[in-house]
mmCIF file of C-alpha atoms in Angstrom:
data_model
loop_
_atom_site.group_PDB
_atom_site.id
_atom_site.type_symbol
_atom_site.label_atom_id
_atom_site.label_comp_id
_atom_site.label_asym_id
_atom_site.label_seq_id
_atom_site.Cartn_x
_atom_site.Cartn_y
_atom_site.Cartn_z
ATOM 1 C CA UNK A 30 50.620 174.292 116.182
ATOM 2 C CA UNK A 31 53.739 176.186 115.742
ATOM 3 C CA UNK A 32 55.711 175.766 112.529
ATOM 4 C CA UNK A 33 58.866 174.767 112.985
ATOM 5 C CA UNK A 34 61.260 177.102 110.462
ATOM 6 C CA UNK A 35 64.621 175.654 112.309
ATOM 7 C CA UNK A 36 67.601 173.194 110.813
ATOM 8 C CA UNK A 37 66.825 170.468 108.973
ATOM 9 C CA UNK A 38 66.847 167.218 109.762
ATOM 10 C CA UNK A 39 70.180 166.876 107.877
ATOM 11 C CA UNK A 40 71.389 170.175 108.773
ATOM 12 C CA UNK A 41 71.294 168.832 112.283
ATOM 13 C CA UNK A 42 73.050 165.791 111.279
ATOM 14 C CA UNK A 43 75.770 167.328 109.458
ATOM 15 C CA UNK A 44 76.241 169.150 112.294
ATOM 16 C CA UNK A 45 76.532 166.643 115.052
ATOM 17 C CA UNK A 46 78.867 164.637 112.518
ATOM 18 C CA UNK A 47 81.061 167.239 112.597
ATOM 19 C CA UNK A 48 81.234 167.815 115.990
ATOM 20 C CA UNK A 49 81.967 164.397 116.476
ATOM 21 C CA UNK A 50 84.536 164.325 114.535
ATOM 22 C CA UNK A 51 86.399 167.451 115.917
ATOM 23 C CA UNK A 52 85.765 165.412 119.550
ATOM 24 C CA UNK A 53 87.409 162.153 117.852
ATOM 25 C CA UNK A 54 90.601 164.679 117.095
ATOM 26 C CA UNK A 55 90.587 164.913 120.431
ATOM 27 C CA UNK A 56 90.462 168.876 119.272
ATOM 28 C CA UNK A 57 89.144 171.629 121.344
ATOM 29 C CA UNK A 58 86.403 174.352 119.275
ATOM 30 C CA UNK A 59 89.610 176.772 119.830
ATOM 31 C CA UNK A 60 92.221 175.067 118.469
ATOM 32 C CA UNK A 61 89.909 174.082 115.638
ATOM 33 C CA UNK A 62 89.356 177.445 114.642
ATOM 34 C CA UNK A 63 92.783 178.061 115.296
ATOM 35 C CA UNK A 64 94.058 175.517 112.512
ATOM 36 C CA UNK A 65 90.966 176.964 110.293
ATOM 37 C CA UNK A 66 91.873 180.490 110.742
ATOM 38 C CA UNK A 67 88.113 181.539 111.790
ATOM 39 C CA UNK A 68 86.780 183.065 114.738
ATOM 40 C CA UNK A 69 85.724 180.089 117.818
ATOM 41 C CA UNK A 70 81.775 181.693 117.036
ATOM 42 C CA UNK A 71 81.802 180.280 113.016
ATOM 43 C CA UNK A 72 83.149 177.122 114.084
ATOM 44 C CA UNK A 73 80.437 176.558 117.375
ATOM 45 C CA UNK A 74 77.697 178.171 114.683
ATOM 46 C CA UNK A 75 78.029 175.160 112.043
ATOM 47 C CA UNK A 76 78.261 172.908 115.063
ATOM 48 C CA UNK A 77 75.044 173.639 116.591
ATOM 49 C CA UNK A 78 73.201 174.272 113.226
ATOM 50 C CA UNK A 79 72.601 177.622 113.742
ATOM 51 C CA UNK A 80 74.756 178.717 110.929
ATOM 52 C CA UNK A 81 74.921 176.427 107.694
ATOM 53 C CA UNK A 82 78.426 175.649 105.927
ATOM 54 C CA UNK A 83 79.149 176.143 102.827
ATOM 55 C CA UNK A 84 80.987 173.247 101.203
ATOM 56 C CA UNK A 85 84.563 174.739 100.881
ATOM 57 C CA UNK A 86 83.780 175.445 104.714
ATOM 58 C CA UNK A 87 82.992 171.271 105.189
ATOM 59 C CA UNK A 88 86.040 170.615 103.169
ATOM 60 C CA UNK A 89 88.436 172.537 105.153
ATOM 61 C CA UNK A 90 87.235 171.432 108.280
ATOM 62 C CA UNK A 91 87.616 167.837 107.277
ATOM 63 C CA UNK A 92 91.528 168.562 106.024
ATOM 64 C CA UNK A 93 92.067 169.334 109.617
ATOM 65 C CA UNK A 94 90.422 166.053 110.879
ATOM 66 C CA UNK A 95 91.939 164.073 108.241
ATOM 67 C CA UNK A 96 88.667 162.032 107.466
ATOM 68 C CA UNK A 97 88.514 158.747 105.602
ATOM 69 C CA UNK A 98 87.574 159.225 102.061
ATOM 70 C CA UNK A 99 84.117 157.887 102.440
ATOM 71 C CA UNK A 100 82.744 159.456 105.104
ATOM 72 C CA UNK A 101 84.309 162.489 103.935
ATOM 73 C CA UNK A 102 82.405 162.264 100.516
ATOM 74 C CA UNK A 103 79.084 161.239 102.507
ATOM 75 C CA UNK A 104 79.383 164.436 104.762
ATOM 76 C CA UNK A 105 80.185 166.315 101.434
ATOM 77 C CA UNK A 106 76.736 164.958 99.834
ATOM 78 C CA UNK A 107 74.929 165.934 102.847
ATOM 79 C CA UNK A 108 76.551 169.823 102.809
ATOM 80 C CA UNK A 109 75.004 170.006 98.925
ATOM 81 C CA UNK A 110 71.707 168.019 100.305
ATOM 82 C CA UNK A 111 70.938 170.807 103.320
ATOM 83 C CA UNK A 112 71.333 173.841 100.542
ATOM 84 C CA UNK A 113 69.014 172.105 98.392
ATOM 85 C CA UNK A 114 65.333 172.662 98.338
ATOM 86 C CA UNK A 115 63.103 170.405 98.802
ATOM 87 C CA UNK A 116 59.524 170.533 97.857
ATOM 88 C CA UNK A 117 57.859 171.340 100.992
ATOM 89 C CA UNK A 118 59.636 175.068 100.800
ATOM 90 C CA UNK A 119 56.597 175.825 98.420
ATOM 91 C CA UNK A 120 54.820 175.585 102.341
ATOM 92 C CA UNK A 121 57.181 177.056 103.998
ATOM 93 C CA UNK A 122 54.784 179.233 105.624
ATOM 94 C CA UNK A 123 52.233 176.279 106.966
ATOM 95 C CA UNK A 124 54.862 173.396 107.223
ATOM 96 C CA UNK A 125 56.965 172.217 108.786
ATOM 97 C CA UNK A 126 60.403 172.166 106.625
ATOM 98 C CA UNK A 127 62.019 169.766 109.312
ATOM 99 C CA UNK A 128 58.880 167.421 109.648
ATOM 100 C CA UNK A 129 58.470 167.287 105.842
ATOM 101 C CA UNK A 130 62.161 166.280 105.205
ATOM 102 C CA UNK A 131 62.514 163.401 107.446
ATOM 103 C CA UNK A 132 59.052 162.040 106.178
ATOM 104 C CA UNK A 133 60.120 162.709 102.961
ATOM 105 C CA UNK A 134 63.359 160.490 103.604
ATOM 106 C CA UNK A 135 62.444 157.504 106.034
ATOM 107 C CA UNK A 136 62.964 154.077 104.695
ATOM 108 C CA UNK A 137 60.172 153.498 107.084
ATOM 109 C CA UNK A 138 57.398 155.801 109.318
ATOM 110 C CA UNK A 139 56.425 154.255 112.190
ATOM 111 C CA UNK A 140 53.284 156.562 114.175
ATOM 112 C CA UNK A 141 51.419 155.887 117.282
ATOM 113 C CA UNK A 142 48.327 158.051 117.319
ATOM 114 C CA UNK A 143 45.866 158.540 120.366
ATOM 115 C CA UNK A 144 44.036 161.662 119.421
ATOM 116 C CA UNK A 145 43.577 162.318 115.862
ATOM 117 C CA UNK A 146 43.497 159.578 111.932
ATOM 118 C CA UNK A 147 47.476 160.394 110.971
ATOM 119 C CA UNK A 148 47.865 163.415 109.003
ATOM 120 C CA UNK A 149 49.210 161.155 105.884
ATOM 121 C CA UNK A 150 46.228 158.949 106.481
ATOM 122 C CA UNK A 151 42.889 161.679 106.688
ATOM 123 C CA UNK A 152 40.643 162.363 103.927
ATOM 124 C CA UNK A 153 40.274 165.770 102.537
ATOM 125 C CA UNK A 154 37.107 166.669 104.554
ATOM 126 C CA UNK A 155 38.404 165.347 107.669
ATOM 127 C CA UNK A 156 41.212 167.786 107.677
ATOM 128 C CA UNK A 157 39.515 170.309 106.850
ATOM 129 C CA UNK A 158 37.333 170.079 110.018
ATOM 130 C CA UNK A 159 40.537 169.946 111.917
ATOM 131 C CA UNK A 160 42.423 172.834 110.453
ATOM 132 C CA UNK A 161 38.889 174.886 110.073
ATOM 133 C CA UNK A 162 38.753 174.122 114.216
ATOM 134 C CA UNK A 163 42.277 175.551 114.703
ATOM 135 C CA UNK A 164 41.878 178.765 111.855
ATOM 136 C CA UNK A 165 38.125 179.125 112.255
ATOM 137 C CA UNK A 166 37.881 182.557 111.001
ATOM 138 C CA UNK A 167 40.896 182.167 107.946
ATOM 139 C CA UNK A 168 39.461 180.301 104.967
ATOM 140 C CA UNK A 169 42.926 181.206 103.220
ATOM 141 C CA UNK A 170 44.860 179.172 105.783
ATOM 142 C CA UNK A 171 42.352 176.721 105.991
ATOM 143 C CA UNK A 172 42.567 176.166 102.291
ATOM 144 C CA UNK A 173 46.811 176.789 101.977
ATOM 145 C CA UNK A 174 47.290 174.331 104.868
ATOM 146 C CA UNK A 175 44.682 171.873 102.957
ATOM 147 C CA UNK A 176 47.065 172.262 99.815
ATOM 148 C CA UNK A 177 50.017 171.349 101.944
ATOM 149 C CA UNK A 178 48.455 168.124 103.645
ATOM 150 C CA UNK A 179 47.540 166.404 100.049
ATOM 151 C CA UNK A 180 50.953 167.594 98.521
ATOM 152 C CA UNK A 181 52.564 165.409 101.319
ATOM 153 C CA UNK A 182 49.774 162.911 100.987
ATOM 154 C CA UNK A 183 50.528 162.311 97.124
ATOM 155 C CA UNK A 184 54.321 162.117 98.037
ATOM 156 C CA UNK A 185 53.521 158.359 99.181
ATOM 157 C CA UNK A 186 52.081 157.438 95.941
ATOM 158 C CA UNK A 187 56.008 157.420 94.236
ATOM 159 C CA UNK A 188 57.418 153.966 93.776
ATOM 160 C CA UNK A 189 60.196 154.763 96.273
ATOM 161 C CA UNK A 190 58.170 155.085 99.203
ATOM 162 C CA UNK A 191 58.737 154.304 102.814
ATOM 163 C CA UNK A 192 56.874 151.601 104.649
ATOM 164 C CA UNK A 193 53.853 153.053 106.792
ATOM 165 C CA UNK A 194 53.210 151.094 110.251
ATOM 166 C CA UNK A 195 50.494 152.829 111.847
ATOM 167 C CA UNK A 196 49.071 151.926 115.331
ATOM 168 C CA UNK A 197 45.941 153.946 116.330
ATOM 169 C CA UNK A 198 43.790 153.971 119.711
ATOM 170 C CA UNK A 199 40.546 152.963 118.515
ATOM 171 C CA UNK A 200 38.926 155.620 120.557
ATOM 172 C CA UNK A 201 40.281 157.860 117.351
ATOM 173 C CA UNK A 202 38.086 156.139 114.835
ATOM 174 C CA UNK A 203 35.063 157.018 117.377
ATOM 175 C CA UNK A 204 35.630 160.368 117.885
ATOM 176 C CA UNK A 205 33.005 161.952 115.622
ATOM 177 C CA UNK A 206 34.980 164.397 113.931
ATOM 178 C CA UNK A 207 32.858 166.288 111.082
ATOM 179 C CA UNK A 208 30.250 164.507 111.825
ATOM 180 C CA UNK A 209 28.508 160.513 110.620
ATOM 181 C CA UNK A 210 28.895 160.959 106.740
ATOM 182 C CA UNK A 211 32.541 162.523 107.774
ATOM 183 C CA UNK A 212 33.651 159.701 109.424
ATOM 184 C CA UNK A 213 31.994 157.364 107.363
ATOM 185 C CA UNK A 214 34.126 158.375 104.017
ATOM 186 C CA UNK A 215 37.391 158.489 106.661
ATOM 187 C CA UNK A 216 36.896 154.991 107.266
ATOM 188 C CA UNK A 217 36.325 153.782 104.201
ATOM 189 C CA UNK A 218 39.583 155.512 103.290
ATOM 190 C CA UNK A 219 41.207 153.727 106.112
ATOM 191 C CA UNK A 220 40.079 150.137 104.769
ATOM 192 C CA UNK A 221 41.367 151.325 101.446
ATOM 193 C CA UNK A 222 45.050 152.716 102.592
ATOM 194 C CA UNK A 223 45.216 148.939 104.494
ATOM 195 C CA UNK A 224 44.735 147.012 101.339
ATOM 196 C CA UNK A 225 48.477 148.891 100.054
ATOM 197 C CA UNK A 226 51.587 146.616 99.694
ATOM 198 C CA UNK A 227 53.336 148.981 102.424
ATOM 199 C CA UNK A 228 50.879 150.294 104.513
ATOM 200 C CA UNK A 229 49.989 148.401 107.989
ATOM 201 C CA UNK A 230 47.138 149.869 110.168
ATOM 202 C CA UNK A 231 46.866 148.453 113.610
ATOM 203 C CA UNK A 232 43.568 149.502 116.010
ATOM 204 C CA UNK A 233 44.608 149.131 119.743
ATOM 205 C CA UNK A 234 41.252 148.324 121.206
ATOM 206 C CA UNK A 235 38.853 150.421 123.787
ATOM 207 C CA UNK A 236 38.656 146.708 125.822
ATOM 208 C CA UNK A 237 42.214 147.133 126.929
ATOM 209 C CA UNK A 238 42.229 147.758 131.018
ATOM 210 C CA UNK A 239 45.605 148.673 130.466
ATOM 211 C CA UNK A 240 47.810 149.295 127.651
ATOM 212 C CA UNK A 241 51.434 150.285 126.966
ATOM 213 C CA UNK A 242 51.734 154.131 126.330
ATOM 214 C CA UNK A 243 48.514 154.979 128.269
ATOM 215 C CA UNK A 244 49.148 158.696 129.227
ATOM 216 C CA UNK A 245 51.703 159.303 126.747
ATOM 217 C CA UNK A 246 51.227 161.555 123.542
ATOM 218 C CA UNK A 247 51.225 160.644 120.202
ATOM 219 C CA UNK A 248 54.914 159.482 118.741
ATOM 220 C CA UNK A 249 56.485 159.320 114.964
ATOM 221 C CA UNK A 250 59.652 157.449 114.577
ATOM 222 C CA UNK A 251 61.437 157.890 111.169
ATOM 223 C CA UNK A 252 64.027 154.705 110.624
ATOM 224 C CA UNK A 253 66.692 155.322 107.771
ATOM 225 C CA UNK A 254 69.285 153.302 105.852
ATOM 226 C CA UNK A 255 71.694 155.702 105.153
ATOM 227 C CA UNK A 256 74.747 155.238 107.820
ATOM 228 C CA UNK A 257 74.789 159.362 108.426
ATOM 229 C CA UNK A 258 70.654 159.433 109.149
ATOM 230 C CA UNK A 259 70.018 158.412 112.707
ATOM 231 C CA UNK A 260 66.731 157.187 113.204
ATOM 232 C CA UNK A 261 64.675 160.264 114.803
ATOM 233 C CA UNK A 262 61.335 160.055 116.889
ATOM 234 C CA UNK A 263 59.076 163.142 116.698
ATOM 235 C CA UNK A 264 56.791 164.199 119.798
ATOM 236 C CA UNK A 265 53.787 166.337 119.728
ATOM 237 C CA UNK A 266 53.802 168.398 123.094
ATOM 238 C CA UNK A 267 51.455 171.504 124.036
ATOM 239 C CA UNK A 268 54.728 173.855 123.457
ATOM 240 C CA UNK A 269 55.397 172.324 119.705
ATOM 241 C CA UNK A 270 56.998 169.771 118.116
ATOM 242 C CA UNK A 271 60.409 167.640 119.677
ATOM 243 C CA UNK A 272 62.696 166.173 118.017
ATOM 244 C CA UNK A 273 65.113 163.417 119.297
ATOM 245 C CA UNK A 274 68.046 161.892 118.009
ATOM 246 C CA UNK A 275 69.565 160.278 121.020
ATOM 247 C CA UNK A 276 70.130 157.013 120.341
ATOM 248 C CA UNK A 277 69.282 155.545 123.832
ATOM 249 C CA UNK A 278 65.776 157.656 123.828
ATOM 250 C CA UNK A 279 64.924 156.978 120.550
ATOM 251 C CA UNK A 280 65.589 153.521 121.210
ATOM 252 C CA UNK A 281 62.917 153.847 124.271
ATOM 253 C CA UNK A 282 60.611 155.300 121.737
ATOM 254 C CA UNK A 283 60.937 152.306 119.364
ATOM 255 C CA UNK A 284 60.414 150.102 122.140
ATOM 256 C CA UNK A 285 57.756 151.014 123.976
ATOM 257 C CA UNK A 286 55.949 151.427 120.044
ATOM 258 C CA UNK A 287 56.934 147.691 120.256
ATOM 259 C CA UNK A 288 54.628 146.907 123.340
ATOM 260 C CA UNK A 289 52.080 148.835 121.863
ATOM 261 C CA UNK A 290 52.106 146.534 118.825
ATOM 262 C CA UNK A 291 51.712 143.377 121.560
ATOM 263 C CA UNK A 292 48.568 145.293 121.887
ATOM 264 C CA UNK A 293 47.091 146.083 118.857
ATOM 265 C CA UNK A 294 44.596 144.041 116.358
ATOM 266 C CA UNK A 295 45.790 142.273 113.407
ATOM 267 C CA UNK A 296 45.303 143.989 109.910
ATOM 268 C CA UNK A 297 42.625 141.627 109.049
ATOM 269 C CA UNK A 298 40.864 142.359 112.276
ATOM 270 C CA UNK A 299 41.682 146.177 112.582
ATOM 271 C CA UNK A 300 40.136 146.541 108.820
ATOM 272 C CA UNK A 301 36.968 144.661 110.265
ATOM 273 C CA UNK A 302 36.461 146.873 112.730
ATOM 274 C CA UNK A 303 37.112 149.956 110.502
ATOM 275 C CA UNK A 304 34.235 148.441 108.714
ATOM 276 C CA UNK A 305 31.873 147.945 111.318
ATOM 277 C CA UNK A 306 32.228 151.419 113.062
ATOM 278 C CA UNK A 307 31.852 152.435 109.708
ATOM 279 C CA UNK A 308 28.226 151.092 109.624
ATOM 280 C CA UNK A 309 27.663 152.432 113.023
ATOM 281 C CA UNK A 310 28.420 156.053 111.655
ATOM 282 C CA UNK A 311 26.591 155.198 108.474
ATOM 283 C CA UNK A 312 23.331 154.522 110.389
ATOM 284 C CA UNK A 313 23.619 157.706 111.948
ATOM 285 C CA UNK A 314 23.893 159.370 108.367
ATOM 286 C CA UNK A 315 20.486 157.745 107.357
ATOM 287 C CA UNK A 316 18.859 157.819 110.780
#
């Protein structure tokens, strides 16, 4: 999977705040830069986040918009919060900086999953199976990559944590990955994670004929608080990783996450059935 070394998730959003902004003016990108005194390039730069402001640079450009007070000072904050690093940059070279700050952010994660246990979810040797089957022949990456999925995996053990709602395609918990005893010690993890204050875990069950989201890849939506953080969905796709931020598609995203919910097993009954597979796999291991 290609790591994605682009914008942030706020650098993004400072950016498309200030572009709306400029469009609210009703002020085109050359008389902006006009009234700035910079080249039409600079301006379009911070605007698409390919070049990041500094926050004299934020400050002038809001003297020209005349912005309220407030959303001038939350725009400010935002400026400091893109030049700041967080602590994923200590994996900058096997994570995913964007990924790892709107995780690090949500108020709330919500994940559909159809392939693989969520990353935040997976036990030490079940990652390593994946990661060994991606880097077979790289035990450094295996084990720099393994460092960089428990550092994010701790991060949900802070007080201030976001709420976890995972839905998962039960097929997942039956894919033998590693092996019985593997899967066994995955599962048990599983029942464990569910008993947390803010962690749901939802199986969407094999018996289905049909459910919502058949066919379609596995989807993250990060909800926020914060008026300048748009809720963002995150898709998996054979090219990368996608972000969106449109409203109206995100909103699709949420929605059809919603259907999928219609579909899944309670808590109580999802955790029952982590149990029992888990005694299917553990027969195996003693077989």
């Amino acid at each position: 999977m290609p790591i994605d070394h682009g914008p942030t998730a706020r650098h993004r959003r400072l950016a498309a705040e200030l572009r709306r902004l400029r469009e609210e003016a009703r002020l085109t990108p050359e008389a902006t830069s006009g009234l700035l005194g910079w080249s039409r390039p600079k301006l379009v730069r911070i605007e698409t986040a390919k070049g990041r402001p500094t926050v004299a640079d934020v400050e002038r450009i809001l003297d020209v918009y005349g912005t309220d007070y407030a959303t001038r000072a939350a725009l400010l904050q935002l400026t400091r919060d893109i030049r700041t690093r967080g602590w994923w940059a200590a994996f900058g070279d096997v994570l995913a900086g964007g990924y790892a700050e709107l995780e690090d952010a949500a108020n709330r994660i919500r994940t559909w999953q159809t392939e693989v246990v969520p990353g935040l979810l997976q036990t030490l040797d079940y990652a390593r199976v994946l990661i060994a089957g991606e880097f077979p022949d790289d035990t450094e990456e295996i084990d720099r990559r393994l460092q960089a999925r428990m550092a994010r995996r701790a991060r949900f053990a802070r007080t201030d944590a976001p709420e976890l709602d995972f839905l998962v395609a039960e097929e997942v918990l039956r894919r033998p990955v590693g092996g019985p005893a593997v899967m066994a010690s995955q599962l048990t993890a599983l029942i464990e994670a569910a008993a947390q204050p803010s962690v749901a875990i939802r199986i969407v069950p094999m018996t289905h004929e049909y459910r919502p989201g058949l066919g379609e890849g596995s989807v993250d939506i990060f909800e926020f608080s914060a008026p300048l953080e748009l809720d963002t969905a995150h898709v998996e796709t054979m090219g990368g990783s996608m972000y969106i931020e449109d409203i109206a598609q995100v909103r699709r995203c949420s929605s059809m996450l919603d259907r999928i919910a219609d579909a899944a097993l309670s808590q109580e009954d999802s955790v029952a059935l982590f149990a029992a597979i888990r005694e299917e796999f553990r027969a195996h291991v003693h077989a």
